[in-house]
PDB file of C-alpha atoms and ligand atoms in Angstrom:
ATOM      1  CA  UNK A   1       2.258 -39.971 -55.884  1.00 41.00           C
ATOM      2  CA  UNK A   2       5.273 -41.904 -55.432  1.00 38.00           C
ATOM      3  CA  UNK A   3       6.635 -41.748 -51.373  1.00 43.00           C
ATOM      4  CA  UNK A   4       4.321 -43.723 -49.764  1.00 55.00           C
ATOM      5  CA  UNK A   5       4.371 -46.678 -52.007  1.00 54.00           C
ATOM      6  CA  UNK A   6       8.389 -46.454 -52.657  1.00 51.00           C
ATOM      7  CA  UNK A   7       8.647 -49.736 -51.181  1.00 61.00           C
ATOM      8  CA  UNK A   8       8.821 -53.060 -53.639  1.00 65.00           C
ATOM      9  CA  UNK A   9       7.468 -54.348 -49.730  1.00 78.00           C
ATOM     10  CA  UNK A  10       4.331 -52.418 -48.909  1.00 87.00           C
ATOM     11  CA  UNK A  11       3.527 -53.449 -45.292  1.00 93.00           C
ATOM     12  CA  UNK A  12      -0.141 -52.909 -45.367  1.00 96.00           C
ATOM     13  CA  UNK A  13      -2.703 -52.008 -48.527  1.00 96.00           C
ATOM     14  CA  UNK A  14      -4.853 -48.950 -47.764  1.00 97.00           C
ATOM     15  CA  UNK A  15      -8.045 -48.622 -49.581  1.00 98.00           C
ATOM     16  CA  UNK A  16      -9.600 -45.382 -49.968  1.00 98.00           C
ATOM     17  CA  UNK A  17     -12.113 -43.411 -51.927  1.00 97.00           C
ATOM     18  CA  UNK A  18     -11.695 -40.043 -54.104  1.00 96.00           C
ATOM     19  CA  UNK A  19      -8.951 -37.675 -52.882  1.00 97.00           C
ATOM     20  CA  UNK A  20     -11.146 -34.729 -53.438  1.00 97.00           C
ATOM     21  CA  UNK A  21     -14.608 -36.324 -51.178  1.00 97.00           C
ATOM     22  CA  UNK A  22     -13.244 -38.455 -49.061  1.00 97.00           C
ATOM     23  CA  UNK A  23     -12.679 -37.125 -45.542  1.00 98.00           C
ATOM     24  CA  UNK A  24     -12.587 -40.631 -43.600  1.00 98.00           C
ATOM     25  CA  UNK A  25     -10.207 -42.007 -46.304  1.00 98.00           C
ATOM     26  CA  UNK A  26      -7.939 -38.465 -45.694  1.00 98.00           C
ATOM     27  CA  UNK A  27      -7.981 -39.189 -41.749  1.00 98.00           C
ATOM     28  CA  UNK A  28      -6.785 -42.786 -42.158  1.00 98.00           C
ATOM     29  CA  UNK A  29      -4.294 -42.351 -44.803  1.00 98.00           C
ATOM     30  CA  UNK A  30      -2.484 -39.180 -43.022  1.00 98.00           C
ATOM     31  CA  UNK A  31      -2.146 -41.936 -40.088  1.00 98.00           C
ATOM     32  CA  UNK A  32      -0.674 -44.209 -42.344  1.00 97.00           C
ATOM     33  CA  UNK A  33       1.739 -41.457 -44.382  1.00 96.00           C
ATOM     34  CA  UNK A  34       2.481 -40.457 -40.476  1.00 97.00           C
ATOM     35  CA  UNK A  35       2.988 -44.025 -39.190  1.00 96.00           C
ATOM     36  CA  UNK A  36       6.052 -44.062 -41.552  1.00 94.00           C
ATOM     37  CA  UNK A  37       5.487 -47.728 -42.826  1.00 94.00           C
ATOM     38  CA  UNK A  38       5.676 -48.471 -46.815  1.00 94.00           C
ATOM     39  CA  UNK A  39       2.222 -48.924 -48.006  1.00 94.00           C
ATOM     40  CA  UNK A  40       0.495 -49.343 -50.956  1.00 94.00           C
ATOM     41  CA  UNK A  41      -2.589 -47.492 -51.580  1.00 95.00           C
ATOM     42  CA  UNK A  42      -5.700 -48.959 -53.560  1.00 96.00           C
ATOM     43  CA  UNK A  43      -8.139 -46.437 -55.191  1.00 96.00           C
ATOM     44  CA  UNK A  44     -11.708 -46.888 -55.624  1.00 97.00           C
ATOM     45  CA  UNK A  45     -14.168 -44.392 -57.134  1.00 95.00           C
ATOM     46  CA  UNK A  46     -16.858 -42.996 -55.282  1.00 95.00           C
ATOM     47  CA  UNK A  47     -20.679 -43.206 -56.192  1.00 93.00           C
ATOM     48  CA  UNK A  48     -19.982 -45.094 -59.134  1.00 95.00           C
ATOM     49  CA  UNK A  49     -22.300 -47.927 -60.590  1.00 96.00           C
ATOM     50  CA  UNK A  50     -19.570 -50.315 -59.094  1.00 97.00           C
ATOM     51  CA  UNK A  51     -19.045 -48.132 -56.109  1.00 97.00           C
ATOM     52  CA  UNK A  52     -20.148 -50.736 -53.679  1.00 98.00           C
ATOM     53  CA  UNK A  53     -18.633 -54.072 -55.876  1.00 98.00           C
ATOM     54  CA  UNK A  54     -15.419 -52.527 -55.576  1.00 98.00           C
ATOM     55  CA  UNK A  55     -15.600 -51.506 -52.211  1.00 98.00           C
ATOM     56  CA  UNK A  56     -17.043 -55.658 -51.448  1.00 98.00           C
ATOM     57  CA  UNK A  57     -13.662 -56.850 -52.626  1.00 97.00           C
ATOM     58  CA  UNK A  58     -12.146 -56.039 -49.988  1.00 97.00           C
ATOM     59  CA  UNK A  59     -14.917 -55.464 -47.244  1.00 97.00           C
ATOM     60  CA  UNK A  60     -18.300 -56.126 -46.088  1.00 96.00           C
ATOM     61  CA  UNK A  61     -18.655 -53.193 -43.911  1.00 97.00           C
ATOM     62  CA  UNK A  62     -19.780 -51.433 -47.328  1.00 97.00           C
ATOM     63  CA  UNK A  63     -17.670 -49.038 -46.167  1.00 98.00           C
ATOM     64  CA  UNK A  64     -13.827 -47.820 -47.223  1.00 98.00           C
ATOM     65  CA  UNK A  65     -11.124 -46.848 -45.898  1.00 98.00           C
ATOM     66  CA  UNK A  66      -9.963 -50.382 -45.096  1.00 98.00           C
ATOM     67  CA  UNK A  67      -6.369 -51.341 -44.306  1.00 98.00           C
ATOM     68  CA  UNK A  68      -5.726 -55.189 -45.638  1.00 97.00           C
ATOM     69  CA  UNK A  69      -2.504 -56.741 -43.930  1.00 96.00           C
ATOM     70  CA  UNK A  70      -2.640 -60.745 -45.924  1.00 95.00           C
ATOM     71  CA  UNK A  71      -5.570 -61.918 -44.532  1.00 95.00           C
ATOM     72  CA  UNK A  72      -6.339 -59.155 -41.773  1.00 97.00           C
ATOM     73  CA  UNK A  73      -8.855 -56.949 -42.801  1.00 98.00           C
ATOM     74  CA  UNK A  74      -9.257 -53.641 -40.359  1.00 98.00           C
ATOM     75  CA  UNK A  75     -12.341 -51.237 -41.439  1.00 98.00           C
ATOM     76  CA  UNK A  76     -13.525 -47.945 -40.241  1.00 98.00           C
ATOM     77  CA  UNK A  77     -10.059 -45.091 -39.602  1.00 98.00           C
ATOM     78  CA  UNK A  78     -10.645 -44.609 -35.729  1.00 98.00           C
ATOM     79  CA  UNK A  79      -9.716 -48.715 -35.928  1.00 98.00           C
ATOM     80  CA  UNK A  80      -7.041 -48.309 -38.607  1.00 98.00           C
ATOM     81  CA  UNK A  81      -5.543 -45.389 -36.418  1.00 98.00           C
ATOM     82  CA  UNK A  82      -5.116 -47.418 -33.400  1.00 98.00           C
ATOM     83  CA  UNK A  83      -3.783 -50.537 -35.310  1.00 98.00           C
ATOM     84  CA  UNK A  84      -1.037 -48.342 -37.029  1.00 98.00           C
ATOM     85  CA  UNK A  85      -0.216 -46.879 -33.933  1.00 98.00           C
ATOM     86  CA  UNK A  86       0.374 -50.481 -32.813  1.00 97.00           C
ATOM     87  CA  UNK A  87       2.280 -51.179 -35.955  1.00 96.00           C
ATOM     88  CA  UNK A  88       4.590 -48.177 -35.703  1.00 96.00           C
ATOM     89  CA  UNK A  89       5.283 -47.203 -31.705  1.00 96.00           C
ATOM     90  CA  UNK A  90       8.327 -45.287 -32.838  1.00 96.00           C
ATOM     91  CA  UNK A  91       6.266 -42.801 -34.995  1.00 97.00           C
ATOM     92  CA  UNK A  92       4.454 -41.617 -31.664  1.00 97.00           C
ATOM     93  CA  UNK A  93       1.079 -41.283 -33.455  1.00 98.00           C
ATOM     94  CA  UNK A  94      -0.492 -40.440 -30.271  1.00 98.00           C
ATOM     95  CA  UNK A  95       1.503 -38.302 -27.491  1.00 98.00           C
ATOM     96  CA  UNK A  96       3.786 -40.078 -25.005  1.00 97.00           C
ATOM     97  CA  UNK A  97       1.994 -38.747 -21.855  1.00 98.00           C
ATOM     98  CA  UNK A  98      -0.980 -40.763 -20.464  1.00 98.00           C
ATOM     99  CA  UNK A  99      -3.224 -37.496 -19.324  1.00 98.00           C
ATOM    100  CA  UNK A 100      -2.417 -35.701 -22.888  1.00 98.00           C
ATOM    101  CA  UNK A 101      -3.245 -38.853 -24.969  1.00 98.00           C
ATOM    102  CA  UNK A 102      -6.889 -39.672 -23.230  1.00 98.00           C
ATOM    103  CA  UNK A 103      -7.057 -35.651 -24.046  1.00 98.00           C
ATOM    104  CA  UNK A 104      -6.492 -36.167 -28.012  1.00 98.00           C
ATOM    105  CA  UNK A 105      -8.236 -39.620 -27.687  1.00 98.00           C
ATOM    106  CA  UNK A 106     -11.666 -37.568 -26.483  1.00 98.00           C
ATOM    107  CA  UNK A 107     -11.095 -34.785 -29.368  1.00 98.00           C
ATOM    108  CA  UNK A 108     -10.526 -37.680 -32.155  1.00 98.00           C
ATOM    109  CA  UNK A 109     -13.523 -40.039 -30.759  1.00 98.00           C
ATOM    110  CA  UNK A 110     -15.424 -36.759 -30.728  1.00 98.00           C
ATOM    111  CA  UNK A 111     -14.669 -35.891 -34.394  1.00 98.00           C
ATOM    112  CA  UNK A 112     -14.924 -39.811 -35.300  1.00 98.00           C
ATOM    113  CA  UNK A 113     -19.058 -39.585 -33.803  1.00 97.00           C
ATOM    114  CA  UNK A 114     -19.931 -36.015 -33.660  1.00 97.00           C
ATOM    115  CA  UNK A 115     -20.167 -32.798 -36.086  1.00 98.00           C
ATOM    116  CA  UNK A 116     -23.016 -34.434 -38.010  1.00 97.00           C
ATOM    117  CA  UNK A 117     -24.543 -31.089 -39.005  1.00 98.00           C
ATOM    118  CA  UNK A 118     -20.920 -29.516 -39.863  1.00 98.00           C
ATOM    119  CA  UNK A 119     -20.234 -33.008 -42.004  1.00 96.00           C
ATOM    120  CA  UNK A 120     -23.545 -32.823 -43.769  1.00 95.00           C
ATOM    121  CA  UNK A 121     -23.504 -29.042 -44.625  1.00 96.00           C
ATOM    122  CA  UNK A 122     -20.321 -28.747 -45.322  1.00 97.00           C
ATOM    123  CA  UNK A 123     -19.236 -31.850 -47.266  1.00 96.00           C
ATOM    124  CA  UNK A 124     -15.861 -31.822 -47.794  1.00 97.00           C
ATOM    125  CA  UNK A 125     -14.663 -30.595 -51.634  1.00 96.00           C
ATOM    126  CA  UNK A 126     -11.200 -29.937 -52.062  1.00 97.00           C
ATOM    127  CA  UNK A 127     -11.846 -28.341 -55.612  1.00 95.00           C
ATOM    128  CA  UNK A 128     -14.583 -25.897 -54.326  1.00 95.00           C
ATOM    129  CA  UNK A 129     -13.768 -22.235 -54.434  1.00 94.00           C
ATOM    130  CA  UNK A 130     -17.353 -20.664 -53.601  1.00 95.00           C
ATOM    131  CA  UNK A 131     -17.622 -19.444 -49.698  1.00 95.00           C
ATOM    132  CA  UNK A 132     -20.714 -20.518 -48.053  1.00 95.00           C
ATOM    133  CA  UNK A 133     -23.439 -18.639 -48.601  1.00 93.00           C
ATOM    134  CA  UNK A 134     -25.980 -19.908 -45.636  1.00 93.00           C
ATOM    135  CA  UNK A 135     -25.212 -21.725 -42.531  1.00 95.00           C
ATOM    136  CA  UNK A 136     -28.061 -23.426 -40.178  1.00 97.00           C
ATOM    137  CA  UNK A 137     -27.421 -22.798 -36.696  1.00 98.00           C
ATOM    138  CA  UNK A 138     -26.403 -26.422 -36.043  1.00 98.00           C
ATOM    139  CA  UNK A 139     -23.500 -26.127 -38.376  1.00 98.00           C
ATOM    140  CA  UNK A 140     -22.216 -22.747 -36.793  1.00 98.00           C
ATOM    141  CA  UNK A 141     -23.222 -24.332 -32.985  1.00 98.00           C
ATOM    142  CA  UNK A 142     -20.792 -27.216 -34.761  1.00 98.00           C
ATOM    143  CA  UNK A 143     -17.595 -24.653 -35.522  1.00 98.00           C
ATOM    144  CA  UNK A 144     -17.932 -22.973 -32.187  1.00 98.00           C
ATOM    145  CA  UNK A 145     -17.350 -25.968 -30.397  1.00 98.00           C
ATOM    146  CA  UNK A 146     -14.971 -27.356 -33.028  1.00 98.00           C
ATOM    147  CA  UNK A 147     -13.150 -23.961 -32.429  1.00 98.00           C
ATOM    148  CA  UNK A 148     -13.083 -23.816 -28.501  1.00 98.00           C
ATOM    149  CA  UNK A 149     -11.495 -27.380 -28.925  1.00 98.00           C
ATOM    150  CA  UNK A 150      -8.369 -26.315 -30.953  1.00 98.00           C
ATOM    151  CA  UNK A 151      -8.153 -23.047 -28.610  1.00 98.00           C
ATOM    152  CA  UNK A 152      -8.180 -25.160 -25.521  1.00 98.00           C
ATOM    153  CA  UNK A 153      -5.242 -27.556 -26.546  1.00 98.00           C
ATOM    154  CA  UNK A 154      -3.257 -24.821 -28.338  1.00 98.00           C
ATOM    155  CA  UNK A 155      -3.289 -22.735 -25.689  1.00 98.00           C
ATOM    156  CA  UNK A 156      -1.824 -25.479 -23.698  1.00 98.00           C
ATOM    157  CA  UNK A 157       0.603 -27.297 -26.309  1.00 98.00           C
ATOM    158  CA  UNK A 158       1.462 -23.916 -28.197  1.00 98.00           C
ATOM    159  CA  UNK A 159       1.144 -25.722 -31.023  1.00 97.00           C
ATOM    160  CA  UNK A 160       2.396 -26.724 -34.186  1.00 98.00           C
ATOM    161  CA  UNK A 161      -0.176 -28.894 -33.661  1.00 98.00           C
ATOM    162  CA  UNK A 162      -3.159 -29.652 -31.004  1.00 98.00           C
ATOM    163  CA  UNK A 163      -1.114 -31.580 -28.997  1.00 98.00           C
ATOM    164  CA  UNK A 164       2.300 -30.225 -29.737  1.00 98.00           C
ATOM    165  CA  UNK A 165       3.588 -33.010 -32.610  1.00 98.00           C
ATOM    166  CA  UNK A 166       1.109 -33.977 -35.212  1.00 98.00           C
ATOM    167  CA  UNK A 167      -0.964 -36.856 -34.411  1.00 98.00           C
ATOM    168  CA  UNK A 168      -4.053 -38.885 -34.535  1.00 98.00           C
ATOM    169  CA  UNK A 169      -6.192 -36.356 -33.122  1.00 98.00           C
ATOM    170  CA  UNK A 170      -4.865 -33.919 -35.922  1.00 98.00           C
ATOM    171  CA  UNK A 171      -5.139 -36.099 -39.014  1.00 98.00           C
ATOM    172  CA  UNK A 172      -8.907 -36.503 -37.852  1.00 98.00           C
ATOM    173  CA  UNK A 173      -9.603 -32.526 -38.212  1.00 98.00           C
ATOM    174  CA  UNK A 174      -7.334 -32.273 -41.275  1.00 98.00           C
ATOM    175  CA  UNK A 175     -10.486 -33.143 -43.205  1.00 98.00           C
ATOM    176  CA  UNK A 176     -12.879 -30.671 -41.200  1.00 98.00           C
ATOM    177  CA  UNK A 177      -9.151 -27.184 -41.626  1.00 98.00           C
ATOM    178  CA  UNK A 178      -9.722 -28.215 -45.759  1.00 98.00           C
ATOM    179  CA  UNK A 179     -13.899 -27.810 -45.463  1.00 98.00           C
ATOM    180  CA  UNK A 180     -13.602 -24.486 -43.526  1.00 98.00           C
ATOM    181  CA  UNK A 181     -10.917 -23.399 -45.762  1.00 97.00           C
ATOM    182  CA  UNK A 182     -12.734 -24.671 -48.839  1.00 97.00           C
ATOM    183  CA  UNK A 183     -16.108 -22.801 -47.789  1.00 97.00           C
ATOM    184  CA  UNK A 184     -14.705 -19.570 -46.699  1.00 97.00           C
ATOM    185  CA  UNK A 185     -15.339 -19.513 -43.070  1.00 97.00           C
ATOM    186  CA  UNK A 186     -13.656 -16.520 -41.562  1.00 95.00           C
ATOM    187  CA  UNK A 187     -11.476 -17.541 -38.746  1.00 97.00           C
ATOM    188  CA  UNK A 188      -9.914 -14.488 -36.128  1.00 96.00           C
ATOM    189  CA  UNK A 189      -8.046 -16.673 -33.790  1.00 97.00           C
ATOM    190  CA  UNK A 190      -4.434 -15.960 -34.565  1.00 97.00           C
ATOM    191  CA  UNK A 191      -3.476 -19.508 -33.188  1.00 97.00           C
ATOM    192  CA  UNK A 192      -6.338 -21.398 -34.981  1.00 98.00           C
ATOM    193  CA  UNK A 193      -5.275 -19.421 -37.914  1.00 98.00           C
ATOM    194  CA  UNK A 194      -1.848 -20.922 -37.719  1.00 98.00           C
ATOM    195  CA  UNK A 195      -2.855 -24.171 -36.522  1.00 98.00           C
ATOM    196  CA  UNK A 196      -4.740 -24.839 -39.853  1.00 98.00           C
ATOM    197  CA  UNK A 197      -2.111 -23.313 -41.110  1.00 98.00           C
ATOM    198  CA  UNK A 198       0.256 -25.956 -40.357  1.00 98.00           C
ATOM    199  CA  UNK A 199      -2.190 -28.532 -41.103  1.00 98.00           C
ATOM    200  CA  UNK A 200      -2.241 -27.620 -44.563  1.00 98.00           C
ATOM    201  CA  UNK A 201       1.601 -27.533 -44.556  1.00 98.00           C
ATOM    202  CA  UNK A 202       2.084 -30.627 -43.616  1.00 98.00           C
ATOM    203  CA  UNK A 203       3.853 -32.899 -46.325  1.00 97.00           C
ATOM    204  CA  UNK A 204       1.288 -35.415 -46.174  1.00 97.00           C
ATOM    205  CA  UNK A 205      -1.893 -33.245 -46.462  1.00 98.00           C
ATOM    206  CA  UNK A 206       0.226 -31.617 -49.352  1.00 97.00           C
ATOM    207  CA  UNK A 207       0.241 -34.794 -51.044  1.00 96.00           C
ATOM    208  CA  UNK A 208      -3.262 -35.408 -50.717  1.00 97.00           C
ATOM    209  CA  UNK A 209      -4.375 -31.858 -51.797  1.00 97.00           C
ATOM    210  CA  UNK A 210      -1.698 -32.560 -54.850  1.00 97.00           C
ATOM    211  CA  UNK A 211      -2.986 -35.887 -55.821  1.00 96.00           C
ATOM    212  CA  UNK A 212      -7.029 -34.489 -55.306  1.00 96.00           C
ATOM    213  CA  UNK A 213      -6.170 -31.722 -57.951  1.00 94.00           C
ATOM    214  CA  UNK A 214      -5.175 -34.172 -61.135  1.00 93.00           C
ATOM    215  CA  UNK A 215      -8.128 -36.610 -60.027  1.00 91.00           C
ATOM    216  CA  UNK A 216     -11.325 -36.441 -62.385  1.00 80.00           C
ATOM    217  CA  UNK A 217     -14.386 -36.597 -60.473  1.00 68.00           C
ATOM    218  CA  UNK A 218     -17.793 -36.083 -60.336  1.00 66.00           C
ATOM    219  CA  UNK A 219     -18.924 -33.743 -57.667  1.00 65.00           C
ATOM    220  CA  UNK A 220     -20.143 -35.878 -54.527  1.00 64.00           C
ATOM    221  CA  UNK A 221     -21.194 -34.937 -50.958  1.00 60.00           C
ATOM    222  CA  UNK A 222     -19.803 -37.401 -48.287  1.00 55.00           C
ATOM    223  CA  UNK A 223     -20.256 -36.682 -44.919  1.00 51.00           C
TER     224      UNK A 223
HETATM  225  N1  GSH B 301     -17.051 -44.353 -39.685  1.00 81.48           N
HETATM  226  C1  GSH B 301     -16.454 -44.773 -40.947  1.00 81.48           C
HETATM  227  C2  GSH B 301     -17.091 -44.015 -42.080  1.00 81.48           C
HETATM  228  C3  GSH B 301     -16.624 -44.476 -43.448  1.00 81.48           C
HETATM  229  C4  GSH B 301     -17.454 -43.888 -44.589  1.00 81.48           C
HETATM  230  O1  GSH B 301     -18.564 -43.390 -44.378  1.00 81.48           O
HETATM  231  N2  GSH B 301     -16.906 -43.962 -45.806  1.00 81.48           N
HETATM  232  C5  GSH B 301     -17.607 -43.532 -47.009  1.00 81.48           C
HETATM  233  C6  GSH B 301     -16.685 -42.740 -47.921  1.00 81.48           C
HETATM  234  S1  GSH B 301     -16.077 -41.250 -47.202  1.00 81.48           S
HETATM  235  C7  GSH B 301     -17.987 -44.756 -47.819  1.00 81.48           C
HETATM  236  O2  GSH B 301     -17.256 -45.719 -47.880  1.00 81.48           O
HETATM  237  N3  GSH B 301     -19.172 -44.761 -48.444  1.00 81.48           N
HETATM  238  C8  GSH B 301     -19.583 -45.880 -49.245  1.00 81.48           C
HETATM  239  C9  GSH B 301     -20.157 -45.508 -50.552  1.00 81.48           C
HETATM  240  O3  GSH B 301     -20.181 -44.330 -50.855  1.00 81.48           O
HETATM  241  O4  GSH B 301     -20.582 -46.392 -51.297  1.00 81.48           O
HETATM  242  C10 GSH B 301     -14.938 -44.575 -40.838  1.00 81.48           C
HETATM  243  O5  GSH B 301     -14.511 -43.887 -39.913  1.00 81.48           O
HETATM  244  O6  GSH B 301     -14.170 -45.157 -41.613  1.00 81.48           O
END
């Protein structure tokens, strides 16, 4: 996909695992499509042989994504989120008022450290088409809570997105609105309907969906 590495300057490298498994690569490359800056995005297949060679080249965290600057190396997205939101003040990646952002910085640090159980049962596939056919009660404690967040702030912002504009906080659940879309889970909420909705309308999660579908790979499950 051509936009986000249009630039002959890239300002930053992003590396990232498999479009289709990779739900911390999604998060930190929606900041970076969102941040607005050129960049230029390095690949790396998942649970390969090489998997963790490739991955050394450019970290020893073990760990991907990782945004490379010349000799700056920033791992792990909630880090990459905050440094692009350094990078690019004008693309408002978290919202202008101080009570509202520490609001979406508590829902993205909670997504960042918590839904283990939703993460683990629910691995995120963008090319499964099979609902869910069991659910522990951990996972559906998980979506309850995950639920009663998005109600709270849309009630409040009335949307498009959690906090009114899309930002951080949103390109952290993009990840978890493709899982519950991927596994079937039935959602009533009219505004959570439309709020994932919008998350899967928006250009850059359209790119990422786009790209996910022509990439060969094995199936995976990464939390
Ligand atoms: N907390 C980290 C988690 C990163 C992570 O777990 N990445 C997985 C891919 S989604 C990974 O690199 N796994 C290494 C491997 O599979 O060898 C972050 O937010 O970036």
């Amino acid at each position: 996909m051509a936009y986000h590495v249009h630039s002959d300057k890239p300002y930053f490298d992003l590396v990232i695992g498999d479009k289709t498994y990779s739900s911390w690569s999604m998060r930190a490359w929606l900041v970076a499509v969102q941040s607005g800056l050129p960049f230029k995005e390095i690949n790396i297949k998942l649970d390969e042989k090489n998997t963790a060679a490739q991955i050394a080249k450019h970290t020893d965290s073990g760990k991907i994504p990782v945004l490379k600057q010349g000799k700056r190396v920033i791992w792990d997205s909630l880090a990459i989120a905050e440094y692009l939101n350094e990078l690019s003040p004008e693309a408002k990646l978290w919202p202008e008022d101080a009570g509202t952002r520490a609001l979406a910085r508590s829902y993205a640090a909670e997504m960042h450290s918590g839904f283990q159980s939703l993460r683990s049962e629910l691995s995120m596939d963008l090319k499964r088409t099979q609902p869910i056919r069991h659910m522990t009660e951990a996972t559906a404690r998980d979506i309850e809570r995950l639920l009663k967040m998005w109600k709270d702030a849309l009630k409040v912002s009335e949307g498009p997105f959690l906090f009114g504009d899309f930002c951080i906080a949103d390109a952290f659940f993009a990840p978890v609105v493709m899982r519950l879309h991927h596994y079937g889970i039935k959602i009533n909420d009219r505004m959570v309907k439309q709020y994932m909705k919008n998350i899967q309308d928006h250009h850059g999660v359209q790119f990422w969906v786009e790209d996910a579908k022509t990439e060969k790979s094995k199936p995976i499950q990464f939390k």
